[in-house]
CSV table of C-alpha atoms in Angstrom, one decimal:
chain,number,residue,atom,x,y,z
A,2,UNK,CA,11.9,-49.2,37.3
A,3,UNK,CA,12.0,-49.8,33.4
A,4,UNK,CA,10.2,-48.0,31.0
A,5,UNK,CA,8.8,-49.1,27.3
A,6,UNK,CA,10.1,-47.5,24.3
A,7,UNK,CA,6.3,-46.2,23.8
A,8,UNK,CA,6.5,-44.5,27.3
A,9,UNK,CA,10.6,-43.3,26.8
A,10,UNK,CA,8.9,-41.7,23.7
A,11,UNK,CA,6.0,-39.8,25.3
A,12,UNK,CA,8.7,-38.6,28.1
A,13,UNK,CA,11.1,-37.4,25.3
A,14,UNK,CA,8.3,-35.1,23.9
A,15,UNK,CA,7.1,-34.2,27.2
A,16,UNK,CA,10.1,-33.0,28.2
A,17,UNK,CA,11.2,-31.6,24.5
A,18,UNK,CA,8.1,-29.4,25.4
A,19,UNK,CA,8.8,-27.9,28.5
A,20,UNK,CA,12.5,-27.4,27.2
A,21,UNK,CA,11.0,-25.3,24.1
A,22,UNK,CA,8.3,-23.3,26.3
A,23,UNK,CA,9.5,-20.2,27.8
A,24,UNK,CA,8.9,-19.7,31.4
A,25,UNK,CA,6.5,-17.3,32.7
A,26,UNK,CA,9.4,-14.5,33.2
A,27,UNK,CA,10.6,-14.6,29.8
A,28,UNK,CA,6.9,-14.9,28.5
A,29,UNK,CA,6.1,-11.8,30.5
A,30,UNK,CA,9.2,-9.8,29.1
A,31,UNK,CA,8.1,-10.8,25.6
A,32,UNK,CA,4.6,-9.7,26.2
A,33,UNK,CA,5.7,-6.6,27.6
A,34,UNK,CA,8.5,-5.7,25.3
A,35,UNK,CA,5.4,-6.4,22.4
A,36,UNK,CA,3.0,-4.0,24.0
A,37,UNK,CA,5.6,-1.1,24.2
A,38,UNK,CA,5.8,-1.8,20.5
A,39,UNK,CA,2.5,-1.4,19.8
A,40,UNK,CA,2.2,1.4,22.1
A,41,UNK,CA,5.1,3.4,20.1
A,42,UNK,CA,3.5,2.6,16.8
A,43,UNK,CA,0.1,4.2,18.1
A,44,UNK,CA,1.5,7.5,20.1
A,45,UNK,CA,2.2,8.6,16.5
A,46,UNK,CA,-1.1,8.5,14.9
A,47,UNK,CA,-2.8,9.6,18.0
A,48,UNK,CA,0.3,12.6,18.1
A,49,UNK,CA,-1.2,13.7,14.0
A,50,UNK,CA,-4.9,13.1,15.8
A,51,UNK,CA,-4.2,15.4,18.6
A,52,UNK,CA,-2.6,18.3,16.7
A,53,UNK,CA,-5.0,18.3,14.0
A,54,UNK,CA,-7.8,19.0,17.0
A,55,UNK,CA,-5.7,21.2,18.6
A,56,UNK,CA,-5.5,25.7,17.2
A,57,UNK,CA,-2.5,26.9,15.7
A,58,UNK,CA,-2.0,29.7,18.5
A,59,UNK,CA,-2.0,26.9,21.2
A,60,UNK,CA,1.1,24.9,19.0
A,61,UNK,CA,3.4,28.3,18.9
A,62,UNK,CA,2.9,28.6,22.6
A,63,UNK,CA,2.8,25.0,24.1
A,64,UNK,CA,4.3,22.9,21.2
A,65,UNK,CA,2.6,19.1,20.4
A,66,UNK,CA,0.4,17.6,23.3
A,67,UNK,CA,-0.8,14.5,23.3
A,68,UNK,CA,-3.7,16.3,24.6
A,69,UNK,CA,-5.1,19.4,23.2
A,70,UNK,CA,-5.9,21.9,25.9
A,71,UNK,CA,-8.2,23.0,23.6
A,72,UNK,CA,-10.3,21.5,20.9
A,73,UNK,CA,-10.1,23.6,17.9
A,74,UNK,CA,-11.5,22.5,14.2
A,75,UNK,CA,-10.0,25.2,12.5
A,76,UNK,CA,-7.8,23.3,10.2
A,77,UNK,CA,-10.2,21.1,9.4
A,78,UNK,CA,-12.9,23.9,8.6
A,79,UNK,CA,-9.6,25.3,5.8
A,80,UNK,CA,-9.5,22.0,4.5
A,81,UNK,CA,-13.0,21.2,3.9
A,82,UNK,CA,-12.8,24.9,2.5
A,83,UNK,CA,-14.7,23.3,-0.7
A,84,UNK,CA,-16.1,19.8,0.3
A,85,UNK,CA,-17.3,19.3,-2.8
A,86,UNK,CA,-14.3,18.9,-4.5
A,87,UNK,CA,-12.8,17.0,-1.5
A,88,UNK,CA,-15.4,14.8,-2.2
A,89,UNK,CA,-14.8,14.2,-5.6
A,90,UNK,CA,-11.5,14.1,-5.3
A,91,UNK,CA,-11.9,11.0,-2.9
A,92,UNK,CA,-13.9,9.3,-5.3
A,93,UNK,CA,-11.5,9.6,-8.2
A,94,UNK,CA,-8.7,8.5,-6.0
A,95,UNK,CA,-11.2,5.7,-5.1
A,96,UNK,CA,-12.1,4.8,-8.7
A,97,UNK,CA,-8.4,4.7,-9.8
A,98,UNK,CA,-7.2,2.5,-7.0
A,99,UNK,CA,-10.1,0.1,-7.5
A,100,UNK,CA,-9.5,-0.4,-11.2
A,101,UNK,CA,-5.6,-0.2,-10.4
A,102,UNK,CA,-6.1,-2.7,-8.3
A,103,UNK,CA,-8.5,-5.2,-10.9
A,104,UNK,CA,-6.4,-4.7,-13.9
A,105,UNK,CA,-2.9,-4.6,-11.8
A,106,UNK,CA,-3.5,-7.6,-10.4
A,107,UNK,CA,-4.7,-8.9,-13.3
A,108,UNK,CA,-1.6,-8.3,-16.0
A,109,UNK,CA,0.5,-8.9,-13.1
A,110,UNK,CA,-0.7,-12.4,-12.5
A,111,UNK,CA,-0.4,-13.5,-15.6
A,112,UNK,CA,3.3,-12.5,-17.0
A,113,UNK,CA,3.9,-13.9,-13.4
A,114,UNK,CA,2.1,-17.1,-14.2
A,115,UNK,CA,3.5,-17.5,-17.3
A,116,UNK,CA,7.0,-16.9,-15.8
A,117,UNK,CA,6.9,-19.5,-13.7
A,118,UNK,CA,5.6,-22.4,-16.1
A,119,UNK,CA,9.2,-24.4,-17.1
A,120,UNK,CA,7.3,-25.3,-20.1
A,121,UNK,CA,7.1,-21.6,-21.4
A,122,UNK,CA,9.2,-22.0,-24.1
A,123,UNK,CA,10.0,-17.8,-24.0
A,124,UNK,CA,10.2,-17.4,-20.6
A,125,UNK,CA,13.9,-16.3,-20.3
A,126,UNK,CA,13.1,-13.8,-23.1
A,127,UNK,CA,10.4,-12.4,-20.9
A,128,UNK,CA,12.3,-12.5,-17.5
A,129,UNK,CA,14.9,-10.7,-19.3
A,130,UNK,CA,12.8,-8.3,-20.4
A,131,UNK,CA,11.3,-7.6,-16.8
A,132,UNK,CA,14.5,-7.7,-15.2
A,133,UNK,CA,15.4,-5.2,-17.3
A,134,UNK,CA,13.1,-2.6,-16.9
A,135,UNK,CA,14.0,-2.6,-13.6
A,136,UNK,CA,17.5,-1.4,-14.0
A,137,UNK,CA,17.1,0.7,-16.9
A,138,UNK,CA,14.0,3.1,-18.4
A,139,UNK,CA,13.2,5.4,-21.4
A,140,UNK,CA,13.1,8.3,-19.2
A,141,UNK,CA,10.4,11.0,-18.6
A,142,UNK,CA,10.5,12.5,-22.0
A,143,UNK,CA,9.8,9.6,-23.8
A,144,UNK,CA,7.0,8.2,-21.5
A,145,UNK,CA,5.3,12.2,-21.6
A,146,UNK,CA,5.7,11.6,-25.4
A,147,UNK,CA,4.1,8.2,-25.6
A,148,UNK,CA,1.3,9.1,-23.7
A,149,UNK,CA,0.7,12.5,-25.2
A,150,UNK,CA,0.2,10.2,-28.5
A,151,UNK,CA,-2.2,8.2,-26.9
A,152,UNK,CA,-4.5,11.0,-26.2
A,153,UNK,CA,-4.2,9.8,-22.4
A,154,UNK,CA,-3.9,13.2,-21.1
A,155,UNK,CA,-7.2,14.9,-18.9
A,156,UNK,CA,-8.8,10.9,-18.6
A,157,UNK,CA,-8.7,8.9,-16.2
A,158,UNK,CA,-6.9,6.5,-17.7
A,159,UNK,CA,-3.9,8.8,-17.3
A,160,UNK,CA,-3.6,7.8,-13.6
A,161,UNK,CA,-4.0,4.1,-14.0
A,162,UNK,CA,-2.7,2.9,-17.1
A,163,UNK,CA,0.9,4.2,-16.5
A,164,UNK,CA,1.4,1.6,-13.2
A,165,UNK,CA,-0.4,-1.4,-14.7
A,166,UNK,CA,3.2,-3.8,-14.7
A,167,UNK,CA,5.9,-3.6,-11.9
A,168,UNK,CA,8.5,-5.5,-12.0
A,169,UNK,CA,8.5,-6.4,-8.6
A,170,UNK,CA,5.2,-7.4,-8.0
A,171,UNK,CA,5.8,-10.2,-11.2
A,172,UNK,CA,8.3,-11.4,-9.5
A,173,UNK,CA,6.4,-12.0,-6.1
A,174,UNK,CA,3.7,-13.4,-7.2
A,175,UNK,CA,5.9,-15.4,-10.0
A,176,UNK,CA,7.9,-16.9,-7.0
A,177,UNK,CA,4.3,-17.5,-5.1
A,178,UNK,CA,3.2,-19.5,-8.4
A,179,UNK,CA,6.3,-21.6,-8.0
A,180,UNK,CA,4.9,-23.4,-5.0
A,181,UNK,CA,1.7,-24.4,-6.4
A,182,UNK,CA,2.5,-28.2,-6.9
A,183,UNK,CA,2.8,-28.7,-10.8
A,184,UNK,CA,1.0,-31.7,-10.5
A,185,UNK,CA,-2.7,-29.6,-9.8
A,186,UNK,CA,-2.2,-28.2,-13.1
A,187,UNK,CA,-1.6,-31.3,-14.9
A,188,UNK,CA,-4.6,-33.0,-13.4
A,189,UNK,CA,-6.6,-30.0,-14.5
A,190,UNK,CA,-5.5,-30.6,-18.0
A,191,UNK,CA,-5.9,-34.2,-18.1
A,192,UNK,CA,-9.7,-33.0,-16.7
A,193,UNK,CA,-9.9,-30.8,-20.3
A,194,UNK,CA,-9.3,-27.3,-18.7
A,195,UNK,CA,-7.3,-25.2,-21.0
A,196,UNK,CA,-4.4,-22.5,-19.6
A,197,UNK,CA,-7.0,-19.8,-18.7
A,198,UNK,CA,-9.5,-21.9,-16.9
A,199,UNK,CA,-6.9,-23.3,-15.0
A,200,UNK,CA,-5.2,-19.7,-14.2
A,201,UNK,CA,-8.8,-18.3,-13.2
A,202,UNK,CA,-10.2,-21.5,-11.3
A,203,UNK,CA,-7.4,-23.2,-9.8
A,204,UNK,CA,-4.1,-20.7,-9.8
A,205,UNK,CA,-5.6,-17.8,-8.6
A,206,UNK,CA,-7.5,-19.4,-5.4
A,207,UNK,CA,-4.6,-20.7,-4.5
A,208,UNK,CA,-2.7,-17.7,-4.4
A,209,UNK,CA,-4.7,-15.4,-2.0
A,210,UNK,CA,-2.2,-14.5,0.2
A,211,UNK,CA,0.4,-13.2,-2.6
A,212,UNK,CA,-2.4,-11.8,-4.2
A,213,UNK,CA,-3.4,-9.8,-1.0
A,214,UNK,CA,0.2,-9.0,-0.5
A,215,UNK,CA,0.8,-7.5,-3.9
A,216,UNK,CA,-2.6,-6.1,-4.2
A,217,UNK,CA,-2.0,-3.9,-0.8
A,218,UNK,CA,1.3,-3.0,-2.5
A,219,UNK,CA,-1.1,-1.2,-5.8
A,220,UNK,CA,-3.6,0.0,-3.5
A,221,UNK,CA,-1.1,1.7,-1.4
A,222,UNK,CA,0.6,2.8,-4.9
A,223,UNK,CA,-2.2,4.4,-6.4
A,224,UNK,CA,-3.6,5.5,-3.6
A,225,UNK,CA,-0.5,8.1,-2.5
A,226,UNK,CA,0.2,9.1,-6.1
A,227,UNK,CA,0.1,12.7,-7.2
A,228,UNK,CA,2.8,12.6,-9.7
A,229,UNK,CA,1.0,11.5,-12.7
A,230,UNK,CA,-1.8,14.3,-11.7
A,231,UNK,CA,0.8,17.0,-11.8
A,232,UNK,CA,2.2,15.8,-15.1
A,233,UNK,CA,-1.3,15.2,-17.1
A,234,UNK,CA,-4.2,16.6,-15.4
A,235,UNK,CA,-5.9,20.0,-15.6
A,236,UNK,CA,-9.2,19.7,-15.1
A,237,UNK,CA,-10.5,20.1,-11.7
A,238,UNK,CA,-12.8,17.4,-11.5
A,239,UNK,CA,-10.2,14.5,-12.5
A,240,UNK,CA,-7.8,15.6,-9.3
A,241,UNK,CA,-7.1,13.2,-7.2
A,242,UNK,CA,-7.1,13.4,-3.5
A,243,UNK,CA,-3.3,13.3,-3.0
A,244,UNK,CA,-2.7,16.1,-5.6
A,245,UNK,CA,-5.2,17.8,-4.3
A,246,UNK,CA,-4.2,18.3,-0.7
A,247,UNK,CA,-0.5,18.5,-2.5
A,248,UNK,CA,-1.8,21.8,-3.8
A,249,UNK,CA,-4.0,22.8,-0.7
A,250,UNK,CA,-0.6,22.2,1.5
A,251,UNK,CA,1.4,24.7,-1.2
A,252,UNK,CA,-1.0,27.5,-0.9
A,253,UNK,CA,-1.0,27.5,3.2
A,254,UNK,CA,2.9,27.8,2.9
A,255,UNK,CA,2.7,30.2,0.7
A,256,UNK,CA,0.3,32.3,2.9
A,257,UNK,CA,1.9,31.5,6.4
A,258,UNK,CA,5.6,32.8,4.5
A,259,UNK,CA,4.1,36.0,2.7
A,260,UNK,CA,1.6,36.8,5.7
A,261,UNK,CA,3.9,40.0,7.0
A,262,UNK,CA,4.6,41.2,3.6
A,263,UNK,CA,1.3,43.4,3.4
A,264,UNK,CA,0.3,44.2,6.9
A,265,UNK,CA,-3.4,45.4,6.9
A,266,UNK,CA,-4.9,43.0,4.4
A,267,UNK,CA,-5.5,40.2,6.1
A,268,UNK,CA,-5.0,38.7,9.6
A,269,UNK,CA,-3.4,35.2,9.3
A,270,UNK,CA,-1.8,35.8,12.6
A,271,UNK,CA,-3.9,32.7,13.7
A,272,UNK,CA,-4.0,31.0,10.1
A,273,UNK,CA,-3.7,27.0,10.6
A,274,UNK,CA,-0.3,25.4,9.4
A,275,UNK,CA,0.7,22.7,11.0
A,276,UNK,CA,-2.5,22.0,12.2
A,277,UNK,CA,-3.7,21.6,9.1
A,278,UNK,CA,-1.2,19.6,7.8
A,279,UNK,CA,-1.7,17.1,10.2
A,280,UNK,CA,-5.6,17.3,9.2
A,281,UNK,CA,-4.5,16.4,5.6
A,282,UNK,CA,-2.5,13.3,7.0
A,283,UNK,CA,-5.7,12.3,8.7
A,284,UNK,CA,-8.2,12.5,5.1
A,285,UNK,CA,-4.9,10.8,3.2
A,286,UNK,CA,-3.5,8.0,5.4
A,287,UNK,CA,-7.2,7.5,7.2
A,288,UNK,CA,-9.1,5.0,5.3
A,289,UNK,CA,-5.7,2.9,4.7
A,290,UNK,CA,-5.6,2.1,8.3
A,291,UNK,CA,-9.0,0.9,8.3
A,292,UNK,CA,-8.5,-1.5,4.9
A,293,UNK,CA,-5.2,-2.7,6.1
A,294,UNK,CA,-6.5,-5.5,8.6
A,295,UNK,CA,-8.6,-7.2,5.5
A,296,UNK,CA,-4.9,-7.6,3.8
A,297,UNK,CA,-2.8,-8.4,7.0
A,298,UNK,CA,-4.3,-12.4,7.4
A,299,UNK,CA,-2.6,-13.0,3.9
A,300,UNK,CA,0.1,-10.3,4.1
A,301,UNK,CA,2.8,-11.6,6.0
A,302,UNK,CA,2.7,-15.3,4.3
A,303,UNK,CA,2.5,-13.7,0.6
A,304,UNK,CA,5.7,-11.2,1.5
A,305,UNK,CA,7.7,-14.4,3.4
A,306,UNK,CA,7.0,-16.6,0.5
A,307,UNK,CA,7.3,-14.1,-2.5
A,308,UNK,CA,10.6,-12.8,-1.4
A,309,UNK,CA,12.9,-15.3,0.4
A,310,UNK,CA,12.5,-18.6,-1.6
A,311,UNK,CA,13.9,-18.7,-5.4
C-alpha cells in the first residue's frame, strides 16, 4: 500500500500527537499530585481560620484543630476593641495603596519606557543610576533628614511618596517594553503622535500583563508596610492598618508576659493570644486573597517575560 506525501504528513502529526500526550495514568498522577498542592496551600489558611474561631483555653489544652470544638469570638471581640479606628485604619491603608499603586505605576513606567528606547540618548546614565541604587543607599539618617525637610512627617504623603521608584519594578517592566515591536511606535509617529500619546495610547495597553504583575508587587508593598508609620506618624487617625495591629499584637504580649506579676487585678487567665493573632492575620492578609485572582490572568506572563529575557 503506498501512501502520498500529503497523507505521510497527516500520519506524522497524528502520531507526533499521541507520542506528546500523556496517557491516562500519568494524566491521573499529575492531576492528583496538583490537587495535593492545592490542598496543602489551603490547610494553612483554613489552620489561621480555625484558630482565630476557636478560645484561648481550648488551644492550651488541645493545641490547633482544624476544627474548633468550640466556636469562640473572643479574639476577634479584642481586636475590634475600637472598630472605629479599625475602620479608619483600613481606609488609610486603602487610600495609600490605591494612590501607590496610580502614581507607582505611573513613574515606574516611564523611567522604564524611557530605558528601553535605543534612541534615548542618556539611557546608560540613567540605567546606571538605577542599578545603583540598588546596591548602594544614603542610609536611614539621611532619608529621616530629607523628609523631615520636606515637612512630610504626620501626612499622608509620608507613606506613599517614600516607595514611588524601585529599582526592580523598572527593570521588569523596562524588559516588558523591549518586546513591543519598535515598528508600532514608529508608525505612531509617522501618524503625528508625540512620545506621551504614544506611551499613554499604544505602550501602556500593550503592557497589561507587566503592568498587573508589577502593580500586584506595590499593592502588596504598601499594603503590608508599617515601617514608614513607625518612623513618621503620630497621629491616630493617619495609622495604617499594618501599624496598627503591629501595636495591638505588642500590647497583648505585653499583657499575656506580665499577667502573674500583680495577681488580683485582673483575670487574663483566659486573655486571647494566639487566637488573636491569628484574627489579625485574617483582617491583614484577607482582602489580598480576594484581589489576587483579578492580577493572576496577567501575573504569570508579566513575571516570565519581565525576568528571564534580556
Amino acid at each position: 500500500m503506498q501512501f502520498s506525501s500529503r497523507e505521510y504528513g497527516k500520519r506524522g502529526e497524528f502520531m507526533n500527537k499521541r507520542l506528546n500526550q500523556p496517557g491516562p495514568l500519568l494524566t491521573s498522577i499529575i492531576h492528583t499530585l496538583f490537587i495535593l498542592f492545592t490542598v496543602l496551600c489551603i490547610l494553612p489558611v483554613l489552620l489561621v481560620i480555625s484558630i482565630s474561631l476557636s478560645s484561648e483555653s481550648d488551644i492550651i489544652n488541645n493545641g490547633f484543630r482544624l476544627i474548633p470544638s468550640k466556636i469562640s469570638f473572643d479574639a476577634f471581640k479584642v481586636v475590634f476593641s475600637n472598630p472605629m479606628q479599625i475602620l479608619n485604619s483600613y481606609l488609610i491603608t486603602i487610600l495609600v495603596a490605591g494612590l501607590g499603586i496610580i502614581f507607582g505605576l505611573l513613574i515606574n513606567s516611564m523611567i522604564a519606557y524611557a530605558l528601553s528606547r535605543k534612541d534615548y540618548p542618556y539611557r546608560k546614565q540613567l540605567s546606571f543610576f538605577v542599578i545603583f541604587t540598588m546596591l548602594f543607599n544614603g542610609g536611614l539618617v539621611p532619608w529621616y533628614l530629607v523628609i523631615s525637610k520636606l515637612n512630610l512627617p504626620n501626612t499622608i504623603w509620608v507613606l506613599i511618596l517614600p516607595y514611588l521608584a524601585n529599582a526592580w519594578y523598572i527593570i521588569i517592566l523596562r524588559t516588558f517594553f523591549k518586546t513591543i515591536p519598535i515598528a508600532i511606535i514608529e508608525s505612531a509617529k509617522i501618524d503625528g503622535s508625540n512620545e506621551f500619546k504614544t506611551f499613554i495610547k499604544i505602550i501602556l495597553p500593550l503592557s497589561k500583563p507587566g503592568l498587573a504583575t508589577v502593580g500586584l508587587f506595590i499593592l502588596l508593598m504598601y499594603w503590608n508596610d508599617w515601617w514608614l508609620a513607625m518612623l513618621y506618624i503620630d497621629q491616630e487617625k493617619l495609622i495604617p492598618l499594618q501599624y496598627l495591629l503591629s501595636r495591638m499584637m505588642s500590647n497583648i504580649e505585653f499583657l499575656s508576659k506580665n499577667m502573674y506579676m500583680a495577681p488580683g487585678t485582673l483575670d487574663l487567665s483566659n486573655f486571647p493570644n494566639e487566637t488573636a493573632r491569628m484574627a489579625m492575620c485574617i483582617l491583614a492578609a484577607g482582602p489580598m486573597l480576594f484581589v489576587f485572582p483579578f492580577f493572576q490572568k496577567y501575573f504569570v506572563r508579566g513575571l516570565t517575560i519581565g525576568s528571564i529575557k534580556g
